[in-house]
Amino acid sequence: MEKIIDESAQGKPLILEQNQENKRKLFIESYGCQMNFSDSEIVASILAKEGFNTTQNLEDADLVLVNTCSIREKAEQTVRKRLEKYNAVKRINPKMKVGVLGCMAERLKSKFLEEEKIVDLVVGPDAYKDLPNLIEEVDAGRNAVNVILSKEETYGDISPVRLQSNGVSAFVSITRGCDNMCTFCVVPFTRGRERSRDPQSILSEIEDLVSKDFKEVTLLGQNVDSYLWYGGGLKKDFDKASDFQRATAVNFAKLLDMVAERFPKLRLRFTTSNPQDMTLDVIEVMAKHQNICKYIHLPIQSGSDRILKEMNRLHTRQQYFELIDNIKKIIPDCAISQDIITGFPTETEEDHKDTLSLMEYVKYEYGFMFAYSERPGTLAARKLEDDVPEPVKKRRLAEIIELQRQHSEYRHQSFIGKTVEVLIEKESKKSDQHWSGRTTQNTVVVFPKENYQIGDFVMVDIKECTSATLLGEAVEYSKNN
Ligand code: SAH
Ligand code: F3S
């Protein structure tokens, strides 16, 4: 999920409206996927009630919290560098307390406290409601840790603060955890078993966003297609559900339909879809509602059946093609993006060529490509040697990135001469005279500001493109305003 995050957001401290009554200062920053950014908003909401105002200055902080990512080794190294920095500041301001949140907290548990002695507080992704108690412990001079993973916690009852967002698009979590056990992936270990959030609490959070004039909501989960609400409980326990629970259960297609129906003016997105769990009824619901964006992030990881099997991705290359064909049949203009891992253990040149040929078939709009990084404790780390030499991984990765660049350009060129609806999100990074927004296909469009405003839907004539962006001119307001 990390692709939705603008690189510049990584590590940027969260700033909330100041409450005069609050006396303590919290510095909170996040790394990794959108779920972490979303969780930090929940944490900030909890701590605002505990007397904390946010600060942008590390040096002023009474409490420093970092929400961490374990997905690849590099992500952990970035956080370690930040911890060194906090500890340098702490030497000047010994009253400052440091806490680690999220996936690294869950993975390394009390190792941070006992062996490394570089933090005061360790809190896993399901334990944020315990923060007031844990901070009390820390205030009393003791270290505190809670890394218990929960069967129920979805934070459905906490309405997260949104002040870091642009006021136009927001993220709403619908599931937590993941049951898929892809052999390379640390998420099932750090975020626990999969559970879905009550649809009523999802609807009321969206209602609140709409009342605050948000125009776009992205439903978030590690595997959204697997969403299943039957009155609470883990996804894996659905076999034990009563007849009533089965009859009233809400799956992802139904949830999407409910949200799209209730908020016809809201642009609706979702991420991430796993091919093995994505069903045709989801694609049909997308086609039925004009306000559901025509874009699916559909990671493939590898084009080789043998590697897919080693990864425990429970579908074949052929099944993936069938899914792509069905999507294109039902929604011809649907954009599709990928995640690919190169150099998974035992990957041969043949396997790599299978990935390239799969990409040629789909011609993805975008992609997020990574060299395999062995994660301790995962099935792949336990069973398979990380045997693809680093230079080979890098070369394969470069080939995949180059092919993706060509495909993105090819897709973008097909927009030249067309008029597309764009939701304006922010000023263009390169020019203060231009707006930046996205089409339903999630493609970034940059165009002169004229009298349009952030949050407007406008029709834009596309004149030029690069492999990353469409360039055009606005012609009129869209009927969605
Ligand atoms: N289902 C999740 C996946 C989270 S991880 C989602 O919502 O996107 C995001 C991507 O990181 C994965 O799709 C995969 O391509 C990549 N990734 C995960 N573990 C990895 C590892 N050990 N090495 C390299 N890339 C990895
Ligand atoms: Fe990871 Fe696979 Fe779940 S990539 S988050 S185990 S779908």
Short mmCIF file of C-alpha atoms and ligand atoms in Angstrom, two decimals:
data_model
loop_
_atom_site.label_atom_id
_atom_site.label_comp_id
_atom_site.label_asym_id
_atom_site.label_seq_id
_atom_site.Cartn_x
_atom_site.Cartn_y
_atom_site.Cartn_z
CA MET A 1 0.00 0.00 0.00
CA GLU A 2 2.89 2.33 0.29
CA LYS A 3 2.48 3.55 -3.27
CA ILE A 4 -0.34 5.94 -2.38
CA ILE A 5 2.02 7.85 -0.17
CA ASP A 6 3.68 10.84 -1.62
CA GLU A 7 7.43 10.38 -0.87
CA SER A 8 7.49 13.85 0.67
CA ALA A 9 4.97 12.75 3.33
CA GLN A 10 7.38 10.13 4.72
CA GLY A 11 8.65 11.23 8.08
CA LYS A 12 6.79 14.55 8.05
CA PRO A 13 5.46 15.25 11.56
CA LEU A 14 1.70 15.33 11.98
CA ILE A 15 0.36 18.72 13.03
CA LEU A 16 -3.02 19.24 14.66
CA GLU A 17 -4.97 22.26 15.77
CA GLN A 18 -3.61 23.39 19.14
CA ASN A 19 -5.72 23.08 22.26
CA GLN A 20 -4.88 25.80 24.82
CA GLU A 21 -5.56 23.46 27.74
CA ASN A 22 -3.01 20.93 26.52
CA LYS A 23 0.39 21.40 28.06
CA ARG A 24 2.56 18.56 26.74
CA LYS A 25 4.14 18.39 23.32
CA LEU A 26 3.96 15.40 20.98
CA PHE A 27 6.16 14.94 17.91
CA ILE A 28 4.72 12.10 15.79
CA GLU A 29 5.96 10.99 12.39
CA SER A 30 5.20 8.01 10.15
CA TYR A 31 6.99 5.81 7.67
CA GLY A 32 5.68 3.16 5.29
CA CYS A 33 2.19 2.47 4.04
CA GLN A 34 -1.00 4.49 4.10
CA MET A 35 -2.31 2.34 6.95
CA ASN A 36 0.49 3.72 9.15
CA PHE A 37 -0.40 7.30 8.28
CA SER A 38 -4.02 6.52 9.03
CA ASP A 39 -3.08 4.87 12.35
CA SER A 40 -1.00 7.90 13.38
CA GLU A 41 -4.11 10.04 13.01
CA ILE A 42 -5.87 7.66 15.40
CA VAL A 43 -2.95 7.89 17.86
CA ALA A 44 -2.96 11.70 17.67
CA SER A 45 -6.73 11.71 18.40
CA ILE A 46 -6.21 9.52 21.45
CA LEU A 47 -3.36 11.68 22.77
CA ALA A 48 -5.14 15.00 22.15
CA LYS A 49 -7.50 13.85 24.92
CA GLU A 50 -4.51 13.11 27.16
CA GLY A 51 -3.18 16.66 27.21
CA PHE A 52 -0.86 16.59 24.17
CA ASN A 53 -0.51 19.21 21.47
CA THR A 54 1.51 18.31 18.38
CA THR A 55 4.79 20.04 17.55
CA GLN A 56 6.94 20.16 14.43
CA ASN A 57 10.11 20.68 16.45
CA LEU A 58 11.78 17.58 17.70
CA GLU A 59 13.76 19.67 20.20
CA ASP A 60 10.54 20.89 21.91
CA ALA A 61 8.91 17.48 22.28
CA ASP A 62 8.02 15.83 25.59
CA LEU A 63 7.06 12.68 23.70
CA VAL A 64 8.39 11.49 20.32
CA LEU A 65 6.49 8.72 18.54
CA VAL A 66 7.52 7.10 15.28
CA ASN A 67 5.15 4.85 13.34
CA THR A 68 7.32 2.26 11.66
CA CYS A 69 7.44 -0.09 8.66
CA SER A 70 9.07 -3.52 8.41
CA ILE A 71 8.17 -4.47 4.85
CA ARG A 72 11.76 -4.34 3.56
CA GLU A 73 15.07 -4.08 5.39
CA LYS A 74 15.63 -0.59 3.99
CA ALA A 75 12.41 0.63 5.65
CA GLU A 76 13.73 -0.53 9.02
CA GLN A 77 17.12 1.11 8.40
CA THR A 78 15.41 4.46 7.78
CA VAL A 79 13.64 4.20 11.14
CA ARG A 80 16.87 3.21 12.90
CA LYS A 81 18.51 6.39 11.61
CA ARG A 82 15.61 8.40 13.03
CA LEU A 83 16.00 6.65 16.40
CA GLU A 84 19.66 7.68 16.46
CA LYS A 85 18.60 11.26 15.80
CA TYR A 86 15.99 11.21 18.62
CA ASN A 87 18.58 9.82 21.01
CA ALA A 88 21.00 12.60 20.08
CA VAL A 89 18.30 15.16 20.97
CA LYS A 90 17.49 13.23 24.14
CA ARG A 91 21.04 13.71 25.36
CA ILE A 92 20.34 17.46 25.40
CA ASN A 93 16.77 17.08 26.70
CA PRO A 94 16.80 13.98 28.97
CA LYS A 95 13.13 14.45 29.94
CA MET A 96 12.05 13.64 26.40
CA LYS A 97 10.49 10.15 26.00
CA VAL A 98 10.73 8.10 22.79
CA GLY A 99 8.22 5.51 21.60
CA VAL A 100 8.11 3.14 18.64
CA LEU A 101 4.71 2.30 17.11
CA GLY A 102 3.57 -0.02 14.34
CA CYS A 103 5.16 -2.92 12.51
CA MET A 104 8.75 -2.67 13.81
CA ALA A 105 7.41 -2.42 17.36
CA GLU A 106 5.45 -5.61 16.77
CA ARG A 107 8.33 -7.42 15.07
CA LEU A 108 11.08 -6.52 17.54
CA LYS A 109 8.90 -6.25 20.67
CA SER A 110 10.83 -5.56 23.83
CA LYS A 111 14.19 -6.05 22.07
CA PHE A 112 14.25 -2.26 21.71
CA LEU A 113 13.96 -1.85 25.48
CA GLU A 114 16.03 -4.71 26.81
CA GLU A 115 18.92 -5.07 24.39
CA GLU A 116 19.16 -1.75 22.70
CA LYS A 117 17.84 0.61 25.39
CA ILE A 118 17.08 3.24 22.77
CA VAL A 119 13.38 3.72 23.47
CA ASP A 120 11.05 4.11 26.45
CA LEU A 121 7.86 2.82 24.89
CA VAL A 122 6.96 0.06 22.40
CA VAL A 123 3.38 -0.15 21.09
CA GLY A 124 2.09 -2.59 18.46
CA PRO A 125 -0.61 -1.73 15.89
CA ASP A 126 -3.51 -3.14 17.92
CA ALA A 127 -2.59 -1.51 21.26
CA TYR A 128 -3.01 2.22 20.64
CA LYS A 129 -5.99 2.53 22.99
CA ASP A 130 -3.66 1.46 25.79
CA LEU A 131 -1.37 4.47 25.16
CA PRO A 132 -2.74 6.58 28.08
CA ASN A 133 -1.82 3.78 30.53
CA LEU A 134 1.51 3.11 28.88
CA ILE A 135 2.44 6.79 29.01
CA GLU A 136 1.58 6.84 32.72
CA GLU A 137 4.06 3.99 33.21
CA VAL A 138 6.72 5.88 31.29
CA ASP A 139 6.02 9.05 33.33
CA ALA A 140 6.60 7.01 36.46
CA GLY A 141 10.07 6.18 35.14
CA ARG A 142 9.37 2.65 33.88
CA ASN A 143 9.60 1.33 30.35
CA ALA A 144 6.30 0.27 28.83
CA VAL A 145 5.37 -2.23 26.15
CA ASN A 146 2.14 -3.54 24.66
CA VAL A 147 2.44 -5.61 21.50
CA ILE A 148 -0.64 -7.78 21.97
CA LEU A 149 -2.40 -8.43 18.68
CA SER A 150 -6.17 -8.35 18.91
CA LYS A 151 -9.02 -10.38 17.46
CA GLU A 152 -11.42 -7.45 17.48
CA GLU A 153 -9.64 -4.10 17.41
CA THR A 154 -10.60 -2.03 14.35
CA TYR A 155 -10.57 1.44 16.03
CA GLY A 156 -14.08 1.79 14.58
CA ASP A 157 -15.13 4.01 17.48
CA ILE A 158 -12.31 6.54 17.14
CA SER A 159 -12.79 9.32 14.67
CA PRO A 160 -9.33 10.17 13.43
CA VAL A 161 -8.21 13.78 13.03
CA ARG A 162 -7.53 14.68 9.39
CA LEU A 163 -5.64 17.91 9.57
CA GLN A 164 -2.62 16.69 7.68
CA SER A 165 -4.73 15.93 4.62
CA ASN A 166 -5.53 18.36 1.80
CA GLY A 167 -9.21 18.46 2.86
CA VAL A 168 -10.15 16.78 -0.43
CA SER A 169 -9.22 13.12 -0.16
CA ALA A 170 -9.13 10.90 2.90
CA PHE A 171 -8.41 7.28 3.75
CA VAL A 172 -10.81 5.07 5.70
CA SER A 173 -9.64 1.70 7.03
CA ILE A 174 -12.07 -1.16 6.49
CA THR A 175 -9.99 -4.17 7.49
CA ARG A 176 -6.94 -4.77 9.66
CA GLY A 177 -4.39 -7.58 9.46
CA CYS A 178 -3.98 -10.16 6.71
CA ASP A 179 -4.57 -13.92 6.53
CA ASN A 180 -2.93 -14.57 3.19
CA MET A 181 0.53 -15.59 4.35
CA CYS A 182 2.44 -14.72 1.18
CA THR A 183 5.79 -16.34 2.00
CA PHE A 184 7.87 -13.14 1.52
CA CYS A 185 5.64 -10.90 3.61
CA VAL A 186 6.01 -9.77 7.21
CA VAL A 187 2.55 -8.14 7.46
CA PRO A 188 0.63 -11.18 8.81
CA PHE A 189 3.18 -11.29 11.67
CA THR A 190 3.18 -7.58 12.45
CA ARG A 191 -0.48 -6.76 11.91
CA GLY A 192 -2.09 -10.00 12.95
CA ARG A 193 -5.15 -11.89 11.76
CA GLU A 194 -7.62 -10.34 9.43
CA ARG A 195 -10.72 -8.64 10.84
CA SER A 196 -13.29 -6.36 9.24
CA ARG A 197 -14.78 -3.19 10.56
CA ASP A 198 -18.51 -2.69 11.18
CA PRO A 199 -20.07 -1.20 7.99
CA GLN A 200 -22.12 1.23 10.09
CA SER A 201 -18.96 2.75 11.58
CA ILE A 202 -17.43 2.96 8.08
CA LEU A 203 -20.54 4.73 6.78
CA SER A 204 -20.63 7.17 9.67
CA GLU A 205 -16.94 8.03 9.27
CA ILE A 206 -17.56 8.74 5.58
CA GLU A 207 -20.70 10.76 6.43
CA ASP A 208 -18.54 12.91 8.68
CA LEU A 209 -15.92 13.39 5.93
CA VAL A 210 -18.61 14.36 3.42
CA SER A 211 -20.06 16.88 5.88
CA LYS A 212 -16.54 18.39 6.08
CA ASP A 213 -16.53 18.70 2.28
CA PHE A 214 -14.14 15.87 1.44
CA LYS A 215 -14.58 14.81 -2.20
CA GLU A 216 -12.76 11.48 -2.34
CA VAL A 217 -12.44 8.52 0.00
CA THR A 218 -10.11 5.52 -0.39
CA LEU A 219 -11.18 2.38 1.47
CA LEU A 220 -8.05 0.81 2.94
CA GLY A 221 -7.03 -2.72 3.78
CA GLN A 222 -4.18 -5.13 3.12
CA ASN A 223 -6.64 -7.19 1.09
CA VAL A 224 -9.92 -5.28 0.71
CA ASP A 225 -11.66 -7.94 -1.40
CA SER A 226 -11.56 -10.23 1.56
CA TYR A 227 -13.69 -7.80 3.66
CA LEU A 228 -16.42 -9.71 5.49
CA TRP A 229 -18.56 -8.35 8.30
CA TYR A 230 -20.77 -10.82 10.15
CA GLY A 231 -21.17 -9.06 13.46
CA GLY A 232 -17.52 -9.06 14.56
CA GLY A 233 -14.74 -11.61 14.85
CA LEU A 234 -11.92 -12.84 12.71
CA LYS A 235 -12.38 -13.69 9.04
CA LYS A 236 -11.05 -17.21 9.71
CA ASP A 237 -13.85 -17.86 12.22
CA PHE A 238 -16.63 -17.26 9.68
CA ASP A 239 -17.22 -21.08 9.47
CA LYS A 240 -18.54 -20.87 13.03
CA ALA A 241 -21.01 -18.05 12.24
CA SER A 242 -24.75 -18.61 12.90
CA ASP A 243 -27.37 -18.79 10.12
CA PHE A 244 -28.46 -15.27 11.03
CA GLN A 245 -24.88 -13.98 10.84
CA ARG A 246 -24.46 -15.60 7.43
CA ALA A 247 -27.71 -14.20 6.09
CA THR A 248 -26.84 -10.66 7.16
CA ALA A 249 -23.12 -10.75 6.32
CA VAL A 250 -21.67 -7.90 4.25
CA ASN A 251 -18.90 -8.70 1.77
CA PHE A 252 -16.71 -6.20 -0.10
CA ALA A 253 -18.96 -5.93 -3.17
CA LYS A 254 -21.91 -5.15 -0.91
CA LEU A 255 -19.96 -2.61 1.16
CA LEU A 256 -18.77 -0.85 -1.98
CA ASP A 257 -22.30 -0.79 -3.36
CA MET A 258 -23.66 0.64 -0.07
CA VAL A 259 -21.07 3.41 0.11
CA ALA A 260 -21.39 4.36 -3.59
CA GLU A 261 -25.19 4.43 -3.34
CA ARG A 262 -25.29 6.50 -0.15
CA PHE A 263 -22.72 9.11 -1.32
CA PRO A 264 -23.30 9.59 -5.06
CA LYS A 265 -21.15 12.74 -5.25
CA LEU A 266 -18.17 11.19 -3.50
CA ARG A 267 -15.31 9.71 -5.53
CA LEU A 268 -14.64 6.27 -4.15
CA ARG A 269 -11.39 4.30 -4.39
CA PHE A 270 -10.08 1.20 -2.67
CA THR A 271 -6.74 -0.52 -2.16
CA THR A 272 -5.27 -3.15 -2.16
CA SER A 273 -6.85 -5.96 -4.18
CA ASN A 274 -5.38 -9.44 -4.14
CA PRO A 275 -6.13 -11.32 -7.40
CA GLN A 276 -7.02 -14.50 -5.53
CA ASP A 277 -9.77 -12.74 -3.57
CA MET A 278 -11.13 -10.31 -6.16
CA THR A 279 -14.51 -11.48 -7.43
CA LEU A 280 -16.52 -10.51 -10.50
CA ASP A 281 -19.26 -8.96 -8.38
CA VAL A 282 -16.77 -6.29 -7.21
CA ILE A 283 -16.00 -5.41 -10.84
CA GLU A 284 -19.72 -5.31 -11.62
CA VAL A 285 -20.38 -2.94 -8.72
CA MET A 286 -17.55 -0.72 -10.03
CA ALA A 287 -19.17 -0.65 -13.46
CA LYS A 288 -22.60 0.09 -11.99
CA HIS A 289 -21.55 3.25 -10.11
CA GLN A 290 -20.17 6.25 -11.93
CA ASN A 291 -18.60 7.50 -8.66
CA ILE A 292 -16.39 4.44 -8.11
CA CYS A 293 -13.05 5.20 -9.73
CA LYS A 294 -12.04 3.06 -12.67
CA TYR A 295 -8.75 1.96 -11.22
CA ILE A 296 -7.57 -1.26 -9.58
CA HIS A 297 -4.25 -1.82 -7.87
CA LEU A 298 -3.74 -5.53 -8.52
CA PRO A 299 -0.30 -6.75 -7.40
CA ILE A 300 1.08 -9.74 -9.31
CA GLN A 301 4.57 -10.09 -7.69
CA SER A 302 5.80 -12.48 -10.43
CA GLY A 303 4.73 -13.70 -13.87
CA SER A 304 6.06 -17.22 -13.27
CA ASP A 305 3.69 -19.92 -12.03
CA ARG A 306 6.49 -21.67 -10.19
CA ILE A 307 7.45 -18.49 -8.30
CA LEU A 308 3.82 -17.58 -7.60
CA LYS A 309 3.49 -20.97 -5.96
CA GLU A 310 6.66 -20.48 -3.90
CA MET A 311 5.26 -17.12 -2.84
CA ASN A 312 1.98 -18.78 -1.79
CA ARG A 313 0.06 -16.48 -4.08
CA LEU A 314 -2.98 -18.69 -4.59
CA HIS A 315 -3.59 -18.10 -8.31
CA THR A 316 -1.86 -18.91 -11.58
CA ARG A 317 -0.66 -16.66 -14.37
CA GLN A 318 -3.58 -17.91 -16.48
CA GLN A 319 -6.14 -17.07 -13.77
CA TYR A 320 -4.63 -13.59 -13.49
CA PHE A 321 -5.02 -13.11 -17.26
CA GLU A 322 -8.66 -14.21 -17.02
CA LEU A 323 -9.25 -11.67 -14.27
CA ILE A 324 -7.61 -8.91 -16.35
CA ASP A 325 -9.71 -9.91 -19.39
CA ASN A 326 -12.89 -9.79 -17.30
CA ILE A 327 -12.01 -6.38 -15.89
CA LYS A 328 -11.35 -4.99 -19.38
CA LYS A 329 -14.55 -6.59 -20.72
CA ILE A 330 -16.74 -5.11 -17.98
CA ILE A 331 -14.86 -1.78 -17.62
CA PRO A 332 -12.93 -1.13 -20.85
CA ASP A 333 -11.26 2.06 -19.58
CA CYS A 334 -10.21 0.61 -16.22
CA ALA A 335 -6.60 1.38 -15.23
CA ILE A 336 -4.59 -1.37 -13.56
CA SER A 337 -1.36 -1.09 -11.57
CA GLN A 338 1.01 -3.70 -10.19
CA ASP A 339 3.48 -4.59 -7.46
CA ILE A 340 6.34 -6.84 -8.59
CA ILE A 341 9.18 -8.39 -6.60
CA THR A 342 12.37 -9.31 -8.48
CA GLY A 343 14.91 -11.85 -7.33
CA PHE A 344 12.66 -13.94 -5.10
CA PRO A 345 14.67 -17.05 -4.03
CA THR A 346 15.27 -19.53 -6.88
CA GLU A 347 14.08 -17.03 -9.55
CA THR A 348 15.72 -17.98 -12.89
CA GLU A 349 16.17 -15.95 -16.05
CA GLU A 350 13.19 -17.90 -17.45
CA ASP A 351 11.00 -16.85 -14.50
CA HIS A 352 12.10 -13.25 -14.99
CA LYS A 353 11.15 -13.43 -18.70
CA ASP A 354 7.71 -14.70 -17.65
CA THR A 355 7.31 -11.54 -15.58
CA LEU A 356 8.29 -9.35 -18.54
CA SER A 357 5.87 -11.16 -20.87
CA LEU A 358 3.05 -10.86 -18.34
CA MET A 359 3.70 -7.13 -18.18
CA GLU A 360 3.55 -6.95 -21.98
CA TYR A 361 0.13 -8.60 -21.90
CA VAL A 362 -1.37 -6.28 -19.28
CA LYS A 363 0.49 -3.03 -20.10
CA TYR A 364 -0.07 -1.61 -16.62
CA GLU A 365 -0.66 2.10 -16.13
CA TYR A 366 1.73 2.19 -13.18
CA GLY A 367 3.87 -0.10 -11.11
CA PHE A 368 5.68 -0.42 -7.82
CA MET A 369 8.68 -2.64 -8.19
CA PHE A 370 11.04 -3.94 -5.52
CA ALA A 371 14.07 -6.20 -5.17
CA TYR A 372 13.34 -9.08 -2.79
CA SER A 373 14.34 -8.33 0.77
CA GLU A 374 14.44 -11.30 3.12
CA ARG A 375 12.36 -10.68 6.25
CA PRO A 376 13.20 -12.67 9.40
CA GLY A 377 10.49 -15.07 10.51
CA THR A 378 8.64 -15.26 7.19
CA LEU A 379 8.15 -18.64 5.54
CA ALA A 380 10.48 -17.73 2.66
CA ALA A 381 13.25 -16.78 5.11
CA ARG A 382 12.85 -20.06 6.96
CA LYS A 383 12.60 -22.35 3.93
CA LEU A 384 14.46 -20.71 1.04
CA GLU A 385 17.93 -19.34 0.65
CA ASP A 386 18.09 -15.73 -0.59
CA ASP A 387 20.13 -17.02 -3.54
CA VAL A 388 19.71 -14.49 -6.36
CA PRO A 389 22.89 -12.38 -6.32
CA GLU A 390 22.35 -8.68 -5.60
CA PRO A 391 23.63 -7.49 -9.04
CA VAL A 392 21.22 -9.90 -10.78
CA LYS A 393 18.28 -8.66 -8.67
CA LYS A 394 19.23 -5.08 -9.51
CA ARG A 395 19.57 -5.76 -13.24
CA ARG A 396 16.21 -7.54 -13.39
CA LEU A 397 14.62 -4.74 -11.40
CA ALA A 398 16.04 -2.15 -13.83
CA GLU A 399 14.60 -4.09 -16.79
CA ILE A 400 11.18 -4.26 -15.19
CA ILE A 401 11.22 -0.57 -14.28
CA GLU A 402 12.20 0.38 -17.84
CA LEU A 403 9.42 -1.76 -19.36
CA GLN A 404 6.91 -0.22 -16.95
CA ARG A 405 8.06 3.27 -17.95
CA GLN A 406 7.35 2.43 -21.59
CA HIS A 407 3.91 1.05 -20.73
CA SER A 408 3.01 4.07 -18.60
CA GLU A 409 3.97 6.34 -21.46
CA TYR A 410 1.95 4.23 -23.91
CA ARG A 411 -1.13 4.42 -21.64
CA HIS A 412 -0.69 8.14 -21.06
CA GLN A 413 -0.37 8.88 -24.76
CA SER A 414 -3.80 7.40 -25.36
CA PHE A 415 -5.25 10.32 -23.33
CA ILE A 416 -3.85 13.03 -25.62
CA GLY A 417 -6.72 14.79 -27.39
CA LYS A 418 -9.28 13.54 -24.85
CA THR A 419 -11.21 15.52 -22.24
CA VAL A 420 -11.08 14.01 -18.77
CA GLU A 421 -12.64 14.82 -15.41
CA VAL A 422 -10.07 15.86 -12.79
CA LEU A 423 -10.49 16.40 -9.06
CA ILE A 424 -8.11 19.21 -8.01
CA GLU A 425 -6.04 18.19 -5.00
CA LYS A 426 -3.12 20.57 -4.63
CA GLU A 427 -0.73 22.97 -6.27
CA SER A 428 1.65 21.39 -8.75
CA LYS A 429 5.05 20.67 -7.19
CA LYS A 430 6.81 22.28 -10.13
CA SER A 431 4.76 25.48 -10.56
CA ASP A 432 2.61 27.68 -8.35
CA GLN A 433 0.62 28.66 -11.45
CA HIS A 434 -0.67 25.11 -11.97
CA TRP A 435 -3.03 22.74 -10.17
CA SER A 436 -2.45 19.03 -9.77
CA GLY A 437 -5.28 16.49 -9.58
CA ARG A 438 -6.18 13.00 -10.67
CA THR A 439 -8.48 11.35 -13.20
CA THR A 440 -10.76 8.46 -12.32
CA GLN A 441 -7.91 6.20 -13.56
CA ASN A 442 -5.68 7.73 -10.87
CA THR A 443 -3.44 9.46 -13.42
CA VAL A 444 -1.98 12.79 -12.31
CA VAL A 445 -3.02 15.79 -14.44
CA VAL A 446 -1.35 19.21 -14.24
CA PHE A 447 -2.99 22.33 -15.76
CA PRO A 448 -3.08 26.16 -15.36
CA LYS A 449 -5.02 27.30 -12.29
CA GLU A 450 -7.28 29.98 -13.82
CA ASN A 451 -10.17 30.53 -11.37
CA TYR A 452 -10.53 26.94 -10.28
CA GLN A 453 -10.05 25.91 -6.64
CA ILE A 454 -8.81 22.90 -4.69
CA GLY A 455 -11.70 20.42 -4.40
CA ASP A 456 -13.28 21.38 -7.75
CA PHE A 457 -14.10 18.79 -10.38
CA VAL A 458 -13.08 20.16 -13.78
CA MET A 459 -13.01 18.87 -17.34
CA VAL A 460 -9.49 19.09 -18.75
CA ASP A 461 -8.35 18.80 -22.37
CA ILE A 462 -5.20 16.70 -22.44
CA LYS A 463 -2.50 18.14 -24.69
CA GLU A 464 0.75 16.41 -23.72
CA CYS A 465 2.14 13.76 -21.41
CA THR A 466 5.23 12.38 -19.72
CA SER A 467 5.50 8.81 -18.39
CA ALA A 468 4.23 10.11 -15.02
CA THR A 469 1.86 13.01 -15.75
CA LEU A 470 -0.75 14.34 -18.19
CA LEU A 471 -0.61 18.03 -19.08
CA GLY A 472 -3.67 19.97 -20.24
CA GLU A 473 -6.03 22.92 -19.96
CA ALA A 474 -9.29 23.13 -18.05
CA VAL A 475 -12.33 23.72 -20.23
CA GLU A 476 -15.27 23.82 -17.80
CA TYR A 477 -16.61 22.68 -14.44
CA SER A 478 -17.72 19.08 -14.42
CA LYS A 479 -21.33 18.19 -13.63
CA ASN A 480 -20.02 16.56 -10.43
CA ASN A 481 -19.50 19.94 -8.73
N1 SAH B 1 -1.45 -6.47 0.59
C1 SAH B 1 -0.57 -5.39 0.84
C2 SAH B 1 0.83 -5.67 0.55
C3 SAH B 1 1.66 -4.84 1.44
S1 SAH B 1 3.27 -4.87 1.02
C4 SAH B 1 -1.04 -4.14 0.19
O1 SAH B 1 -2.01 -3.64 0.63
O2 SAH B 1 -0.42 -3.61 -0.75
C5 SAH B 1 3.34 -3.92 -0.48
C6 SAH B 1 4.23 -4.55 -1.48
O3 SAH B 1 5.55 -4.66 -0.96
C7 SAH B 1 3.87 -5.99 -1.85
O4 SAH B 1 2.83 -6.07 -2.78
C8 SAH B 1 5.16 -6.52 -2.39
O5 SAH B 1 5.29 -6.27 -3.76
C9 SAH B 1 6.21 -5.71 -1.64
N2 SAH B 1 6.88 -6.55 -0.64
C10 SAH B 1 6.33 -7.17 0.42
N3 SAH B 1 7.26 -7.90 1.09
C11 SAH B 1 8.43 -7.74 0.41
C12 SAH B 1 9.74 -8.27 0.57
N4 SAH B 1 10.03 -9.12 1.53
N5 SAH B 1 10.69 -7.87 -0.32
C13 SAH B 1 10.39 -7.03 -1.32
N6 SAH B 1 9.18 -6.52 -1.53
C14 SAH B 1 8.19 -6.87 -0.69
FE1 F3S B 2 1.38 -9.40 2.62
FE2 F3S B 2 0.26 -11.05 0.90
FE3 F3S B 2 -1.17 -10.03 2.89
S1 F3S B 2 1.63 -9.37 0.41
S2 F3S B 2 -0.21 -8.07 3.34
S3 F3S B 2 0.52 -11.44 3.09
S4 F3S B 2 -1.84 -10.31 0.76
#
